[in-house]
Amino acid sequence: MPRDIVFFLAPDDESAAATRDRHPTPEFQGLEFHNFDPDMAVVEWARHLEAPGRPFTGDEQKTRGEWPRYVAEYRNDGIGVFVMPDKLRAALANATRDELLGVAQRWGEFLVEIDEDELTAGERLEVVHGVATLAEDELGLYCWVW
């Protein structure tokens, strides 16, 4: 499981990819989190915002372009950078506080299902709300994962 996760804003894929070998902040505005799988989180958030009652199927999200696209692929050191899917970014940016709370709660249920529930309810809401706030910006929204 990734140890360090930074959701950050960058002007383009090339600039974001250049952070692969270094931490993206303080060069870019970002929020750092720990101890969850951001790929799976992003897919689960998208699924919940699109159809809250539907079962999770990662393959379906991947084929519809909702799975994160890496602009700097993982290497042996475990570091990679992906761009937030446009559809999810817009949904997060336009979500109400109650919708974000619902996303955080459903994400928590999913983490329990897969036995990776290391975050508290408050931490999950902090992650979802923080990423949603970044999504409101016009710059690209990326995630640096280590």
PDB file of N, CA and C in Angstrom, residues 40 43-44 47 54-58 61 67 106 110 113:
ATOM      1  N   MET A  40      -7.522   3.049  -6.186  1.00  0.00           N
ATOM      2  CA  MET A  40      -8.803   2.449  -5.822  1.00  0.00           C
ATOM      3  C   MET A  40      -9.750   3.495  -5.237  1.00  0.00           C
ATOM      4  N   VAL A  43     -11.396   5.498  -8.076  1.00  0.00           N
ATOM      5  CA  VAL A  43     -12.410   4.699  -8.767  1.00  0.00           C
ATOM      6  C   VAL A  43     -13.653   4.557  -7.892  1.00  0.00           C
ATOM      7  N   GLU A  44     -13.472   4.338  -6.613  1.00  0.00           N
ATOM      8  CA  GLU A  44     -14.620   4.198  -5.708  1.00  0.00           C
ATOM      9  C   GLU A  44     -15.380   5.511  -5.584  1.00  0.00           C
ATOM     10  N   ARG A  47     -17.444   5.916  -8.771  1.00  0.00           N
ATOM     11  CA  ARG A  47     -18.559   4.990  -8.767  1.00  0.00           C
ATOM     12  C   ARG A  47     -19.676   5.485  -7.862  1.00  0.00           C
ATOM     13  N   ARG A  54     -24.771   1.046  -6.974  1.00  0.00           N
ATOM     14  CA  ARG A  54     -24.202   0.001  -7.818  1.00  0.00           C
ATOM     15  C   ARG A  54     -23.006  -0.670  -7.191  1.00  0.00           C
ATOM     16  N   PRO A  55     -22.851  -1.970  -7.404  1.00  0.00           N
ATOM     17  CA  PRO A  55     -21.657  -2.654  -6.872  1.00  0.00           C
ATOM     18  C   PRO A  55     -20.389  -2.168  -7.560  1.00  0.00           C
ATOM     19  N   PHE A  56     -19.304  -2.248  -6.850  1.00  0.00           N
ATOM     20  CA  PHE A  56     -18.013  -1.821  -7.358  1.00  0.00           C
ATOM     21  C   PHE A  56     -17.468  -2.835  -8.358  1.00  0.00           C
ATOM     22  N   THR A  57     -17.074  -2.365  -9.541  1.00  0.00           N
ATOM     23  CA  THR A  57     -16.395  -3.204 -10.534  1.00  0.00           C
ATOM     24  C   THR A  57     -15.320  -2.357 -11.192  1.00  0.00           C
ATOM     25  N   GLY A  58     -14.088  -2.535 -10.768  1.00  0.00           N
ATOM     26  CA  GLY A  58     -12.980  -1.730 -11.268  1.00  0.00           C
ATOM     27  C   GLY A  58     -12.786  -1.830 -12.766  1.00  0.00           C
ATOM     28  N   GLN A  61     -15.026   0.667 -14.674  1.00  0.00           N
ATOM     29  CA  GLN A  61     -14.541   2.046 -14.606  1.00  0.00           C
ATOM     30  C   GLN A  61     -13.338   2.247 -15.525  1.00  0.00           C
ATOM     31  N   TRP A  67     -10.676   5.134 -14.652  1.00  0.00           N
ATOM     32  CA  TRP A  67      -9.511   4.663 -13.911  1.00  0.00           C
ATOM     33  C   TRP A  67      -8.409   5.690 -14.124  1.00  0.00           C
ATOM     34  N   ARG A 106     -19.179   5.901   1.973  1.00  0.00           N
ATOM     35  CA  ARG A 106     -19.181   4.720   1.097  1.00  0.00           C
ATOM     36  C   ARG A 106     -17.765   4.212   0.877  1.00  0.00           C
ATOM     37  N   PHE A 110     -16.330   0.489   1.634  1.00  0.00           N
ATOM     38  CA  PHE A 110     -15.529  -0.263   0.678  1.00  0.00           C
ATOM     39  C   PHE A 110     -14.206  -0.701   1.308  1.00  0.00           C
ATOM     40  N   GLU A 113     -14.733  -3.621   3.435  1.00  0.00           N
ATOM     41  CA  GLU A 113     -14.957  -4.816   2.605  1.00  0.00           C
ATOM     42  C   GLU A 113     -13.651  -5.431   2.134  1.00  0.00           C
TER      43      GLU A 113
END
